[in-house]
Amino acid sequence: MSLDTPVKGCLHTPVLRERGQREVFCGLTGIIWLHRKMQDAFFLVVGSRTCAHLLQSAAGVMIFAEPRFGTAILEEKDLAGLADAHEELEREVARLLSRRPDIRQLFLVGSCPSEVIKLDLGRTAERLNQRHAPHVRVYNYSGSGIETTFTQGEDACLAAMVPGLAETDAENLLVVGALPDVVEDQCLSLLHQMGVDQVQLLPARRAADAPKVGSRTRFILTQPFLADTAAALERRGAERIAAPFPFGEEGTTAWLNAVAHARGVHPERFEKVTAAPRARARRAVAAHAETLRGKSLFFFPDSQLEIPLARFLARECGMRPLEVGTPYLHRALMEPELALLPETALSEGQDVDLQLDRHAALAPDLTVCGLGLANPLEAAGHPTKWAIELVFTPVHFYEQAGDLAGLFSRPLRRRAILSGEVRP
Amino acid sequence: MKLTLWTYEGPPHVGAMRVATGMKGVHFVLHAPQGDTYADLLFTMIERRNHRPPVTFTTFQASDLGADTASLFKRSAQAAFDRFRPDAMIVGASCTAELIQDDPGGLAATLGLPCPVVPLDLPSYSRKENFGADETFLALVRALARSMPRSERVSCNLLGATALGFRHRDDVAEIAGLLERMGIAVNVAAPLDASPADIARMGQAHFNVLLYPETGEGAARWMERNLGQPYTKTVPIGVGATRDFIAEVARLASVSADVPETGLRQPWWSASVDSTYLTGKRVFIFGDATHAMAAARVAAREIGFEVVGLGCYNREFARPVRAAAKDYGIEALITDDYLEVEAAIAAAAPELILGTQMERHIGKRLGIPCAVISAPVHVQDFPARYSPQMGFEGANVLFDTWIHPLVMGLEEHLLTMFREDFEFHDAAGPSHHGGKADLRPVAEPHIPEPAPANVMAAQMIEAAQALAEAIRWLPDAEKELRKIPFFVRAKARRNTEKYAADRGLTAITIETLYEAKAHYAR
């Protein structure tokens, strides 16, 4: 790890807050990874053809594998009278559940159209709960673009589940945030080796494994975009363990250390458990850091992962962040990250045209952005890394640290190969 | 409310984006919530465009709802004009903005922008993407095109090509070249690559060539009525249709229809002996109406397939598709529900599917080869190489594309001849389907129970098991059935069982199998 970057931290850096056109996904997109994680859940969006088209475009080929999500498309007659819409929805749900008896959790997901016509999905969810209990539990949250940006859809979903979690007096640890199964297993194994037991996951893979929560519950976030879920858990009496997010060797160690500290794990044991994977992670990152060191970096806002990733790229790969944009900056959750991030320009929200002007003036070596901007920026000569991949690919914890760095070094290596600068 | 998973078409404002993005010098201001910018990536990723679509989204959020959204729209429209200085602007609302009932046209008019501003009416809850494209192009033509003296040299406009159109780029090039060989100039091709100034001079053309009725018919009709320009009714996909198209154009332009068919190889390829095996292969066709109807004609008359299914997802064209289907003695399938399409394909049990990206996946699931003939399509159907669907080169492309997924004659012959050979047994599969050849040990003393080669086989076996309560396959017959190449075995099983059921047989012997084969021989 390179610590020669002067670290002043960004805790007191002023944040540029902008309003204007935002080039971001809405929260519905979260469904695409959430439904893979929750194996007995179905996500039913109540929305328009646009919502269905968005899910189809974002899901790519996945949509052809009988995924457990769909859209109840509002038609003209649904807009004419509200009373009818609830009945229509209940009928569609009954049809869906009879066709898919394996479904145990059903999420009614609000969209912009359903929010604007004030369709009360909460009430429908309650009525459906009475009708289909105990076999199926029905939840409701909003993934609309007017309220949520991209990964906030996961936050809204998990926060909706918290009030329904069973109560417990036991001392337990909740690891919060949907992670790829392989990453989750590594995380659980490390905690187990450290002697941390009574660990549960939110979301759980199946409804039957749902975690319990109570006043002796401690929880820790694996993802930075879970502010509402954290607040909902705190309302249930659970206490958050503050930590940087587990990206890279440094982030993972700090994350595990926060748990170790909270649970009184002996430093010797912590060292014994983490020494080997830490060394592995450092070696794996070093291979990519060669390409990345000294290169400047620009983040367009997308997922709220930007600040932790910029911290990882700056401190462990030697990159120079120029501007780090994020759709929302939740100060309390981000504090440990901001303390570690070398001084850089921070922006929250977006006016995409103005941000593109700043970007053009800075001409960074690598730009992290959405797919709507990536090819146009490449064509203008800027190497890019498209951001969505960072949400779908296993990138957390030790064993993925090298892969994570690889996602950023690859576009630069590719550019060098295609321009004939290096021989592959 | 209708439960949907796949949609063949996006909402109408995506159609409007296809027109704006295809054109030059046009900017689209779309009143839409945060998140609707997802549609940008259709253009930058699937079509691999090297620029952002010329669309400004107002991206209103919950906090903006109320009176504020109207002024937000005005600010966005003014800012878009100031930044991009377009030659013309179009304004419209997406599905959510339609509900909050700001009036983009009226609001934009109050700004007094120094360029034409064309308001769009996009009814998101009743219409879809193709309607949006057709309507937007019509609105632009109505606003900008004027009657004017005809060009000195005989010329025409090409109508309907858009951004994100299936092979539109190469079709325009192919047809422009064909018209050039007939001595006809292209005045304007629009919307793709046209500017507002180009739209304004469309009145010079002597007639219009309507390439894609889905996205250009509204404009073609308006220009016929108001500018006195007749338009072509034949879409030149396939050799026969291209020849008919040439004859139609020759009549409209008063030029000779004698065009050298340079480079046309499809008829000879189709006549060559290796293609004999294509005779009567059962094909199911689904897509947009224009491509589906054209494909049916090529399949039936130029390649010699049997069309066993024909349908489209755009209801606006249900009537001509129904009429076309009747020509092939079948009932048309008009639906935008992929489950209905899947059921129809399973029932027809075709040997080849010609369809969209959705049918490609249905084909994969059922184990039936498929070629893509129509949007919606994925990135691989925006190829780097020249690959039109229209004209004579288009006919060559169609032949290669459709035949490739089928087992070709020689390979089929080999498979049949050496059907118990260690390299040509069931599970090995045809060499080009990407499955790893699973060589059988040469010295193996007995034929192992083959695993179902694919999902289709599994489904068929399941169906057969249900049937087996009434009709039983005797072990010898079952063994003989396995000697039939796997890609026709499902059909053989079905035919044999139907044959047995029709005759009230309860057991199928080897004789029944071959009786049925003889009965269904063609």
PDB file of C-alpha atoms in Angstrom, chain B residues 137-388:
ATOM      1  CA  PHE B 137     -41.194  12.391 -37.921  1.00  0.00           C
ATOM      2  CA  LEU B 138     -44.655  13.411 -39.139  1.00  0.00           C
ATOM      3  CA  ALA B 139     -44.693  16.418 -36.782  1.00  0.00           C
ATOM      4  CA  LEU B 140     -41.287  17.570 -38.045  1.00  0.00           C
ATOM      5  CA  VAL B 141     -42.270  17.133 -41.706  1.00  0.00           C
ATOM      6  CA  ARG B 142     -45.564  18.928 -41.137  1.00  0.00           C
ATOM      7  CA  ALA B 143     -43.763  21.813 -39.445  1.00  0.00           C
ATOM      8  CA  LEU B 144     -40.844  22.161 -41.844  1.00  0.00           C
ATOM      9  CA  ALA B 145     -41.578  20.700 -45.298  1.00  0.00           C
ATOM     10  CA  ARG B 146     -43.083  22.967 -47.910  1.00  0.00           C
ATOM     11  CA  SER B 147     -44.312  22.553 -51.446  1.00  0.00           C
ATOM     12  CA  MET B 148     -41.613  23.566 -53.906  1.00  0.00           C
ATOM     13  CA  PRO B 149     -40.603  23.075 -57.538  1.00  0.00           C
ATOM     14  CA  ARG B 150     -39.451  19.556 -58.395  1.00  0.00           C
ATOM     15  CA  SER B 151     -35.739  18.956 -58.871  1.00  0.00           C
ATOM     16  CA  GLU B 152     -34.507  18.984 -62.440  1.00  0.00           C
ATOM     17  CA  ARG B 153     -33.127  15.473 -62.279  1.00  0.00           C
ATOM     18  CA  VAL B 154     -35.667  12.866 -61.171  1.00  0.00           C
ATOM     19  CA  SER B 155     -35.225  12.383 -57.432  1.00  0.00           C
ATOM     20  CA  CYS B 156     -36.913  10.841 -54.431  1.00  0.00           C
ATOM     21  CA  ASN B 157     -36.790  10.932 -50.630  1.00  0.00           C
ATOM     22  CA  LEU B 158     -36.076   7.841 -48.530  1.00  0.00           C
ATOM     23  CA  LEU B 159     -38.434   7.768 -45.558  1.00  0.00           C
ATOM     24  CA  GLY B 160     -38.400   6.022 -42.213  1.00  0.00           C
ATOM     25  CA  ALA B 161     -34.799   5.167 -41.304  1.00  0.00           C
ATOM     26  CA  THR B 162     -34.094   6.125 -37.672  1.00  0.00           C
ATOM     27  CA  ALA B 163     -31.518   5.697 -34.946  1.00  0.00           C
ATOM     28  CA  LEU B 164     -31.733   2.242 -33.335  1.00  0.00           C
ATOM     29  CA  GLY B 165     -33.404   0.836 -36.456  1.00  0.00           C
ATOM     30  CA  PHE B 166     -32.603  -2.748 -37.380  1.00  0.00           C
ATOM     31  CA  ARG B 167     -30.022  -2.463 -40.238  1.00  0.00           C
ATOM     32  CA  HIS B 168     -31.335   0.976 -41.232  1.00  0.00           C
ATOM     33  CA  ARG B 169     -27.813   2.317 -41.858  1.00  0.00           C
ATOM     34  CA  ASP B 170     -26.979  -0.276 -44.516  1.00  0.00           C
ATOM     35  CA  ASP B 171     -30.487  -0.472 -45.999  1.00  0.00           C
ATOM     36  CA  VAL B 172     -30.333   3.240 -46.815  1.00  0.00           C
ATOM     37  CA  ALA B 173     -26.930   2.783 -48.485  1.00  0.00           C
ATOM     38  CA  GLU B 174     -28.133  -0.258 -50.443  1.00  0.00           C
ATOM     39  CA  ILE B 175     -31.326   1.346 -51.726  1.00  0.00           C
ATOM     40  CA  ALA B 176     -29.609   4.656 -52.510  1.00  0.00           C
ATOM     41  CA  GLY B 177     -27.114   2.670 -54.633  1.00  0.00           C
ATOM     42  CA  LEU B 178     -29.901   0.783 -56.380  1.00  0.00           C
ATOM     43  CA  LEU B 179     -31.764   4.020 -57.178  1.00  0.00           C
ATOM     44  CA  GLU B 180     -28.519   5.555 -58.412  1.00  0.00           C
ATOM     45  CA  ARG B 181     -28.137   2.662 -60.873  1.00  0.00           C
ATOM     46  CA  MET B 182     -31.667   3.438 -62.095  1.00  0.00           C
ATOM     47  CA  GLY B 183     -30.650   7.055 -62.690  1.00  0.00           C
ATOM     48  CA  ILE B 184     -32.633   8.390 -59.723  1.00  0.00           C
ATOM     49  CA  ALA B 185     -31.054  10.762 -57.210  1.00  0.00           C
ATOM     50  CA  VAL B 186     -31.812  10.665 -53.520  1.00  0.00           C
ATOM     51  CA  ASN B 187     -33.045  14.127 -52.539  1.00  0.00           C
ATOM     52  CA  VAL B 188     -33.216  13.553 -48.774  1.00  0.00           C
ATOM     53  CA  ALA B 189     -33.010  10.411 -46.672  1.00  0.00           C
ATOM     54  CA  ALA B 190     -34.803  11.078 -43.370  1.00  0.00           C
ATOM     55  CA  PRO B 191     -34.944  11.079 -40.412  1.00  0.00           C
ATOM     56  CA  LEU B 192     -31.573   9.239 -40.270  1.00  0.00           C
ATOM     57  CA  ASP B 193     -28.728  11.723 -40.865  1.00  0.00           C
ATOM     58  CA  ALA B 194     -31.061  14.494 -42.076  1.00  0.00           C
ATOM     59  CA  SER B 195     -31.055  18.062 -40.730  1.00  0.00           C
ATOM     60  CA  PRO B 196     -34.077  20.381 -40.350  1.00  0.00           C
ATOM     61  CA  ALA B 197     -32.860  22.156 -43.508  1.00  0.00           C
ATOM     62  CA  ASP B 198     -33.015  18.817 -45.344  1.00  0.00           C
ATOM     63  CA  ILE B 199     -36.587  18.252 -44.128  1.00  0.00           C
ATOM     64  CA  ALA B 200     -37.451  21.709 -45.425  1.00  0.00           C
ATOM     65  CA  ARG B 201     -36.355  20.784 -48.970  1.00  0.00           C
ATOM     66  CA  MET B 202     -38.079  17.429 -49.168  1.00  0.00           C
ATOM     67  CA  GLY B 203     -40.747  18.977 -51.393  1.00  0.00           C
ATOM     68  CA  GLN B 204     -38.277  18.971 -54.306  1.00  0.00           C
ATOM     69  CA  ALA B 205     -38.446  15.208 -54.716  1.00  0.00           C
ATOM     70  CA  HIS B 206     -40.640  13.660 -57.397  1.00  0.00           C
ATOM     71  CA  PHE B 207     -41.797  10.851 -55.155  1.00  0.00           C
ATOM     72  CA  ASN B 208     -41.040   9.124 -51.866  1.00  0.00           C
ATOM     73  CA  VAL B 209     -39.604   5.716 -51.109  1.00  0.00           C
ATOM     74  CA  LEU B 210     -41.158   4.429 -47.903  1.00  0.00           C
ATOM     75  CA  LEU B 211     -38.519   2.105 -46.445  1.00  0.00           C
ATOM     76  CA  TYR B 212     -40.163   1.396 -43.105  1.00  0.00           C
ATOM     77  CA  PRO B 213     -43.940   1.846 -42.811  1.00  0.00           C
ATOM     78  CA  GLU B 214     -43.706   1.586 -38.994  1.00  0.00           C
ATOM     79  CA  THR B 215     -41.712   4.795 -38.697  1.00  0.00           C
ATOM     80  CA  GLY B 216     -42.391   6.660 -41.934  1.00  0.00           C
ATOM     81  CA  GLU B 217     -45.938   6.051 -43.114  1.00  0.00           C
ATOM     82  CA  GLY B 218     -47.481   9.053 -41.325  1.00  0.00           C
ATOM     83  CA  ALA B 219     -45.038  11.396 -43.057  1.00  0.00           C
ATOM     84  CA  ALA B 220     -45.425   9.595 -46.422  1.00  0.00           C
ATOM     85  CA  ARG B 221     -49.194   9.993 -46.343  1.00  0.00           C
ATOM     86  CA  TRP B 222     -48.986  13.649 -45.323  1.00  0.00           C
ATOM     87  CA  MET B 223     -46.526  14.396 -48.121  1.00  0.00           C
ATOM     88  CA  GLU B 224     -48.721  12.600 -50.635  1.00  0.00           C
ATOM     89  CA  ARG B 225     -51.710  14.718 -49.631  1.00  0.00           C
ATOM     90  CA  ASN B 226     -49.944  18.034 -49.167  1.00  0.00           C
ATOM     91  CA  LEU B 227     -46.930  17.936 -51.458  1.00  0.00           C
ATOM     92  CA  GLY B 228     -48.365  15.725 -54.171  1.00  0.00           C
ATOM     93  CA  GLN B 229     -45.639  13.104 -53.820  1.00  0.00           C
ATOM     94  CA  PRO B 230     -46.718   9.495 -54.321  1.00  0.00           C
ATOM     95  CA  TYR B 231     -44.875   6.888 -52.253  1.00  0.00           C
ATOM     96  CA  THR B 232     -43.800   3.291 -52.843  1.00  0.00           C
ATOM     97  CA  LYS B 233     -45.822   0.495 -51.247  1.00  0.00           C
ATOM     98  CA  THR B 234     -43.328  -2.335 -51.747  1.00  0.00           C
ATOM     99  CA  VAL B 235     -40.613  -2.828 -49.149  1.00  0.00           C
ATOM    100  CA  PRO B 236     -37.579  -4.183 -51.042  1.00  0.00           C
ATOM    101  CA  ILE B 237     -36.624  -7.073 -48.741  1.00  0.00           C
ATOM    102  CA  GLY B 238     -35.932 -10.262 -50.728  1.00  0.00           C
ATOM    103  CA  VAL B 239     -35.209 -10.771 -54.427  1.00  0.00           C
ATOM    104  CA  GLY B 240     -38.843 -10.838 -55.553  1.00  0.00           C
ATOM    105  CA  ALA B 241     -39.793  -7.800 -53.485  1.00  0.00           C
ATOM    106  CA  THR B 242     -36.727  -5.917 -54.742  1.00  0.00           C
ATOM    107  CA  ARG B 243     -37.706  -6.665 -58.345  1.00  0.00           C
ATOM    108  CA  ASP B 244     -41.285  -5.535 -57.632  1.00  0.00           C
ATOM    109  CA  PHE B 245     -39.893  -2.435 -55.951  1.00  0.00           C
ATOM    110  CA  ILE B 246     -37.783  -1.656 -59.013  1.00  0.00           C
ATOM    111  CA  ALA B 247     -40.842  -2.005 -61.246  1.00  0.00           C
ATOM    112  CA  GLU B 248     -42.867   0.270 -58.959  1.00  0.00           C
ATOM    113  CA  VAL B 249     -40.115   2.897 -58.829  1.00  0.00           C
ATOM    114  CA  ALA B 250     -39.640   2.706 -62.607  1.00  0.00           C
ATOM    115  CA  ARG B 251     -43.355   3.480 -63.055  1.00  0.00           C
ATOM    116  CA  LEU B 252     -43.280   6.400 -60.580  1.00  0.00           C
ATOM    117  CA  ALA B 253     -40.107   7.859 -62.089  1.00  0.00           C
ATOM    118  CA  SER B 254     -40.799   6.948 -65.726  1.00  0.00           C
ATOM    119  CA  VAL B 255     -37.425   5.254 -66.063  1.00  0.00           C
ATOM    120  CA  SER B 256     -36.407   1.816 -67.278  1.00  0.00           C
ATOM    121  CA  ALA B 257     -36.885  -1.110 -64.888  1.00  0.00           C
ATOM    122  CA  ASP B 258     -33.973  -2.883 -66.511  1.00  0.00           C
ATOM    123  CA  VAL B 259     -31.449  -2.880 -63.682  1.00  0.00           C
ATOM    124  CA  PRO B 260     -28.405  -5.165 -63.747  1.00  0.00           C
ATOM    125  CA  GLU B 261     -28.545  -7.500 -60.758  1.00  0.00           C
ATOM    126  CA  THR B 262     -24.829  -7.222 -60.110  1.00  0.00           C
ATOM    127  CA  GLY B 263     -23.599  -9.158 -57.106  1.00  0.00           C
ATOM    128  CA  LEU B 264     -26.868 -11.030 -56.546  1.00  0.00           C
ATOM    129  CA  ARG B 265     -25.963 -14.584 -55.499  1.00  0.00           C
ATOM    130  CA  GLN B 266     -28.936 -15.629 -53.396  1.00  0.00           C
ATOM    131  CA  PRO B 267     -31.000 -17.274 -56.228  1.00  0.00           C
ATOM    132  CA  TRP B 268     -28.124 -19.520 -57.312  1.00  0.00           C
ATOM    133  CA  TRP B 269     -27.169 -20.366 -53.731  1.00  0.00           C
ATOM    134  CA  SER B 270     -30.776 -21.334 -53.124  1.00  0.00           C
ATOM    135  CA  ALA B 271     -30.961 -23.363 -56.355  1.00  0.00           C
ATOM    136  CA  SER B 272     -27.704 -25.241 -55.738  1.00  0.00           C
ATOM    137  CA  VAL B 273     -28.071 -28.887 -54.704  1.00  0.00           C
ATOM    138  CA  ASP B 274     -26.884 -28.417 -51.159  1.00  0.00           C
ATOM    139  CA  SER B 275     -29.988 -26.301 -50.564  1.00  0.00           C
ATOM    140  CA  THR B 276     -32.334 -29.140 -51.554  1.00  0.00           C
ATOM    141  CA  TYR B 277     -32.416 -30.133 -47.892  1.00  0.00           C
ATOM    142  CA  LEU B 278     -34.049 -26.811 -47.092  1.00  0.00           C
ATOM    143  CA  THR B 279     -37.202 -27.820 -48.972  1.00  0.00           C
ATOM    144  CA  GLY B 280     -40.207 -27.775 -46.714  1.00  0.00           C
ATOM    145  CA  LYS B 281     -38.294 -27.012 -43.530  1.00  0.00           C
ATOM    146  CA  ARG B 282     -40.886 -25.632 -41.146  1.00  0.00           C
ATOM    147  CA  VAL B 283     -40.303 -21.990 -40.215  1.00  0.00           C
ATOM    148  CA  PHE B 284     -42.038 -19.757 -37.673  1.00  0.00           C
ATOM    149  CA  ILE B 285     -41.826 -16.004 -38.347  1.00  0.00           C
ATOM    150  CA  PHE B 286     -42.425 -13.205 -35.837  1.00  0.00           C
ATOM    151  CA  GLY B 287     -41.287  -9.583 -35.651  1.00  0.00           C
ATOM    152  CA  ASP B 288     -42.442  -6.146 -36.705  1.00  0.00           C
ATOM    153  CA  ALA B 289     -45.043  -6.423 -39.464  1.00  0.00           C
ATOM    154  CA  THR B 290     -42.822  -5.159 -42.275  1.00  0.00           C
ATOM    155  CA  HIS B 291     -39.941  -7.523 -41.641  1.00  0.00           C
ATOM    156  CA  ALA B 292     -42.189 -10.467 -40.798  1.00  0.00           C
ATOM    157  CA  MET B 293     -44.221 -10.204 -44.003  1.00  0.00           C
ATOM    158  CA  ALA B 294     -41.091  -9.750 -46.112  1.00  0.00           C
ATOM    159  CA  ALA B 295     -39.432 -12.708 -44.421  1.00  0.00           C
ATOM    160  CA  ALA B 296     -42.455 -14.925 -45.090  1.00  0.00           C
ATOM    161  CA  ARG B 297     -42.272 -14.205 -48.805  1.00  0.00           C
ATOM    162  CA  VAL B 298     -38.553 -14.946 -48.969  1.00  0.00           C
ATOM    163  CA  ALA B 299     -38.941 -18.084 -46.864  1.00  0.00           C
ATOM    164  CA  ALA B 300     -41.794 -19.536 -48.882  1.00  0.00           C
ATOM    165  CA  ARG B 301     -40.927 -18.532 -52.431  1.00  0.00           C
ATOM    166  CA  GLU B 302     -37.186 -17.939 -52.527  1.00  0.00           C
ATOM    167  CA  ILE B 303     -35.790 -20.525 -50.145  1.00  0.00           C
ATOM    168  CA  GLY B 304     -38.541 -23.120 -50.208  1.00  0.00           C
ATOM    169  CA  PHE B 305     -39.382 -23.314 -46.515  1.00  0.00           C
ATOM    170  CA  GLU B 306     -42.855 -24.056 -45.255  1.00  0.00           C
ATOM    171  CA  VAL B 307     -44.208 -21.087 -43.281  1.00  0.00           C
ATOM    172  CA  VAL B 308     -45.980 -22.603 -40.267  1.00  0.00           C
ATOM    173  CA  GLY B 309     -46.389 -19.422 -38.228  1.00  0.00           C
ATOM    174  CA  LEU B 310     -46.507 -15.706 -39.006  1.00  0.00           C
ATOM    175  CA  GLY B 311     -47.160 -12.822 -36.676  1.00  0.00           C
ATOM    176  CA  CYS B 312     -46.245  -9.342 -35.492  1.00  0.00           C
ATOM    177  CA  TYR B 313     -46.200  -7.366 -32.247  1.00  0.00           C
ATOM    178  CA  ASN B 314     -47.354  -4.035 -33.648  1.00  0.00           C
ATOM    179  CA  ARG B 315     -51.133  -4.062 -33.765  1.00  0.00           C
ATOM    180  CA  GLU B 316     -51.223  -1.050 -36.097  1.00  0.00           C
ATOM    181  CA  PHE B 317     -50.310  -3.459 -38.906  1.00  0.00           C
ATOM    182  CA  ALA B 318     -52.521  -6.375 -37.930  1.00  0.00           C
ATOM    183  CA  ARG B 319     -54.643  -6.237 -41.076  1.00  0.00           C
ATOM    184  CA  PRO B 320     -51.932  -6.703 -43.725  1.00  0.00           C
ATOM    185  CA  VAL B 321     -50.272  -9.392 -41.600  1.00  0.00           C
ATOM    186  CA  ARG B 322     -53.560 -11.298 -41.329  1.00  0.00           C
ATOM    187  CA  ALA B 323     -53.988 -11.089 -45.097  1.00  0.00           C
ATOM    188  CA  ALA B 324     -50.414 -12.287 -45.687  1.00  0.00           C
ATOM    189  CA  ALA B 325     -50.854 -15.210 -43.299  1.00  0.00           C
ATOM    190  CA  LYS B 326     -53.953 -16.295 -45.157  1.00  0.00           C
ATOM    191  CA  ASP B 327     -51.806 -16.638 -48.304  1.00  0.00           C
ATOM    192  CA  TYR B 328     -49.791 -19.309 -46.496  1.00  0.00           C
ATOM    193  CA  GLY B 329     -52.916 -21.004 -45.211  1.00  0.00           C
ATOM    194  CA  ILE B 330     -52.305 -20.059 -41.595  1.00  0.00           C
ATOM    195  CA  GLU B 331     -53.802 -17.793 -38.939  1.00  0.00           C
ATOM    196  CA  ALA B 332     -51.725 -14.691 -38.077  1.00  0.00           C
ATOM    197  CA  LEU B 333     -50.557 -14.193 -34.494  1.00  0.00           C
ATOM    198  CA  ILE B 334     -50.972 -10.557 -33.439  1.00  0.00           C
ATOM    199  CA  THR B 335     -49.706 -10.105 -29.888  1.00  0.00           C
ATOM    200  CA  ASP B 336     -47.188  -8.244 -27.771  1.00  0.00           C
ATOM    201  CA  ASP B 337     -47.194 -10.965 -25.138  1.00  0.00           C
ATOM    202  CA  TYR B 338     -44.104 -13.149 -25.472  1.00  0.00           C
ATOM    203  CA  LEU B 339     -45.783 -15.999 -23.591  1.00  0.00           C
ATOM    204  CA  GLU B 340     -48.342 -16.260 -26.380  1.00  0.00           C
ATOM    205  CA  VAL B 341     -45.538 -16.287 -28.932  1.00  0.00           C
ATOM    206  CA  GLU B 342     -43.722 -18.977 -26.995  1.00  0.00           C
ATOM    207  CA  ALA B 343     -46.859 -21.116 -26.797  1.00  0.00           C
ATOM    208  CA  ALA B 344     -47.522 -20.694 -30.521  1.00  0.00           C
ATOM    209  CA  ILE B 345     -43.957 -21.691 -31.362  1.00  0.00           C
ATOM    210  CA  ALA B 346     -44.095 -24.734 -29.104  1.00  0.00           C
ATOM    211  CA  ALA B 347     -47.369 -25.787 -30.722  1.00  0.00           C
ATOM    212  CA  ALA B 348     -46.099 -25.309 -34.285  1.00  0.00           C
ATOM    213  CA  ALA B 349     -42.831 -27.158 -33.511  1.00  0.00           C
ATOM    214  CA  PRO B 350     -40.888 -25.422 -36.298  1.00  0.00           C
ATOM    215  CA  GLU B 351     -37.375 -26.351 -37.377  1.00  0.00           C
ATOM    216  CA  LEU B 352     -36.353 -22.707 -37.645  1.00  0.00           C
ATOM    217  CA  ILE B 353     -37.539 -19.486 -36.009  1.00  0.00           C
ATOM    218  CA  LEU B 354     -37.119 -16.113 -37.702  1.00  0.00           C
ATOM    219  CA  GLY B 355     -37.825 -13.460 -35.083  1.00  0.00           C
ATOM    220  CA  THR B 356     -36.542 -10.827 -32.714  1.00  0.00           C
ATOM    221  CA  GLN B 357     -34.159 -11.060 -29.804  1.00  0.00           C
ATOM    222  CA  MET B 358     -37.040 -12.486 -27.737  1.00  0.00           C
ATOM    223  CA  GLU B 359     -37.621 -15.329 -30.187  1.00  0.00           C
ATOM    224  CA  ARG B 360     -33.907 -16.031 -30.227  1.00  0.00           C
ATOM    225  CA  HIS B 361     -34.168 -16.774 -26.522  1.00  0.00           C
ATOM    226  CA  ILE B 362     -37.385 -18.744 -26.922  1.00  0.00           C
ATOM    227  CA  GLY B 363     -35.551 -20.761 -29.564  1.00  0.00           C
ATOM    228  CA  LYS B 364     -32.671 -21.338 -27.208  1.00  0.00           C
ATOM    229  CA  ARG B 365     -35.056 -22.558 -24.539  1.00  0.00           C
ATOM    230  CA  LEU B 366     -36.904 -24.888 -26.894  1.00  0.00           C
ATOM    231  CA  GLY B 367     -33.756 -26.025 -28.674  1.00  0.00           C
ATOM    232  CA  ILE B 368     -34.830 -24.636 -32.046  1.00  0.00           C
ATOM    233  CA  PRO B 369     -32.397 -22.737 -34.296  1.00  0.00           C
ATOM    234  CA  CYS B 370     -33.225 -19.070 -34.796  1.00  0.00           C
ATOM    235  CA  ALA B 371     -32.149 -16.087 -36.874  1.00  0.00           C
ATOM    236  CA  VAL B 372     -32.969 -12.461 -36.073  1.00  0.00           C
ATOM    237  CA  ILE B 373     -34.996 -10.550 -38.682  1.00  0.00           C
ATOM    238  CA  SER B 374     -36.441  -7.619 -36.781  1.00  0.00           C
ATOM    239  CA  ALA B 375     -36.098  -5.194 -33.849  1.00  0.00           C
ATOM    240  CA  PRO B 376     -35.932  -5.335 -30.872  1.00  0.00           C
ATOM    241  CA  VAL B 377     -32.341  -6.430 -31.173  1.00  0.00           C
ATOM    242  CA  HIS B 378     -29.202  -6.488 -29.082  1.00  0.00           C
ATOM    243  CA  VAL B 379     -25.787  -5.038 -29.721  1.00  0.00           C
ATOM    244  CA  GLN B 380     -24.685  -7.952 -31.919  1.00  0.00           C
ATOM    245  CA  ASP B 381     -27.300  -6.955 -34.504  1.00  0.00           C
ATOM    246  CA  PHE B 382     -25.669  -3.583 -35.010  1.00  0.00           C
ATOM    247  CA  PRO B 383     -22.696  -5.119 -36.796  1.00  0.00           C
ATOM    248  CA  ALA B 384     -19.536  -3.396 -37.937  1.00  0.00           C
ATOM    249  CA  ARG B 385     -19.680  -5.104 -41.366  1.00  0.00           C
ATOM    250  CA  TYR B 386     -21.997  -4.063 -44.197  1.00  0.00           C
ATOM    251  CA  SER B 387     -25.161  -6.099 -43.750  1.00  0.00           C
ATOM    252  CA  PRO B 388     -28.334  -4.677 -45.251  1.00  0.00           C
TER     253      PRO B 388
END
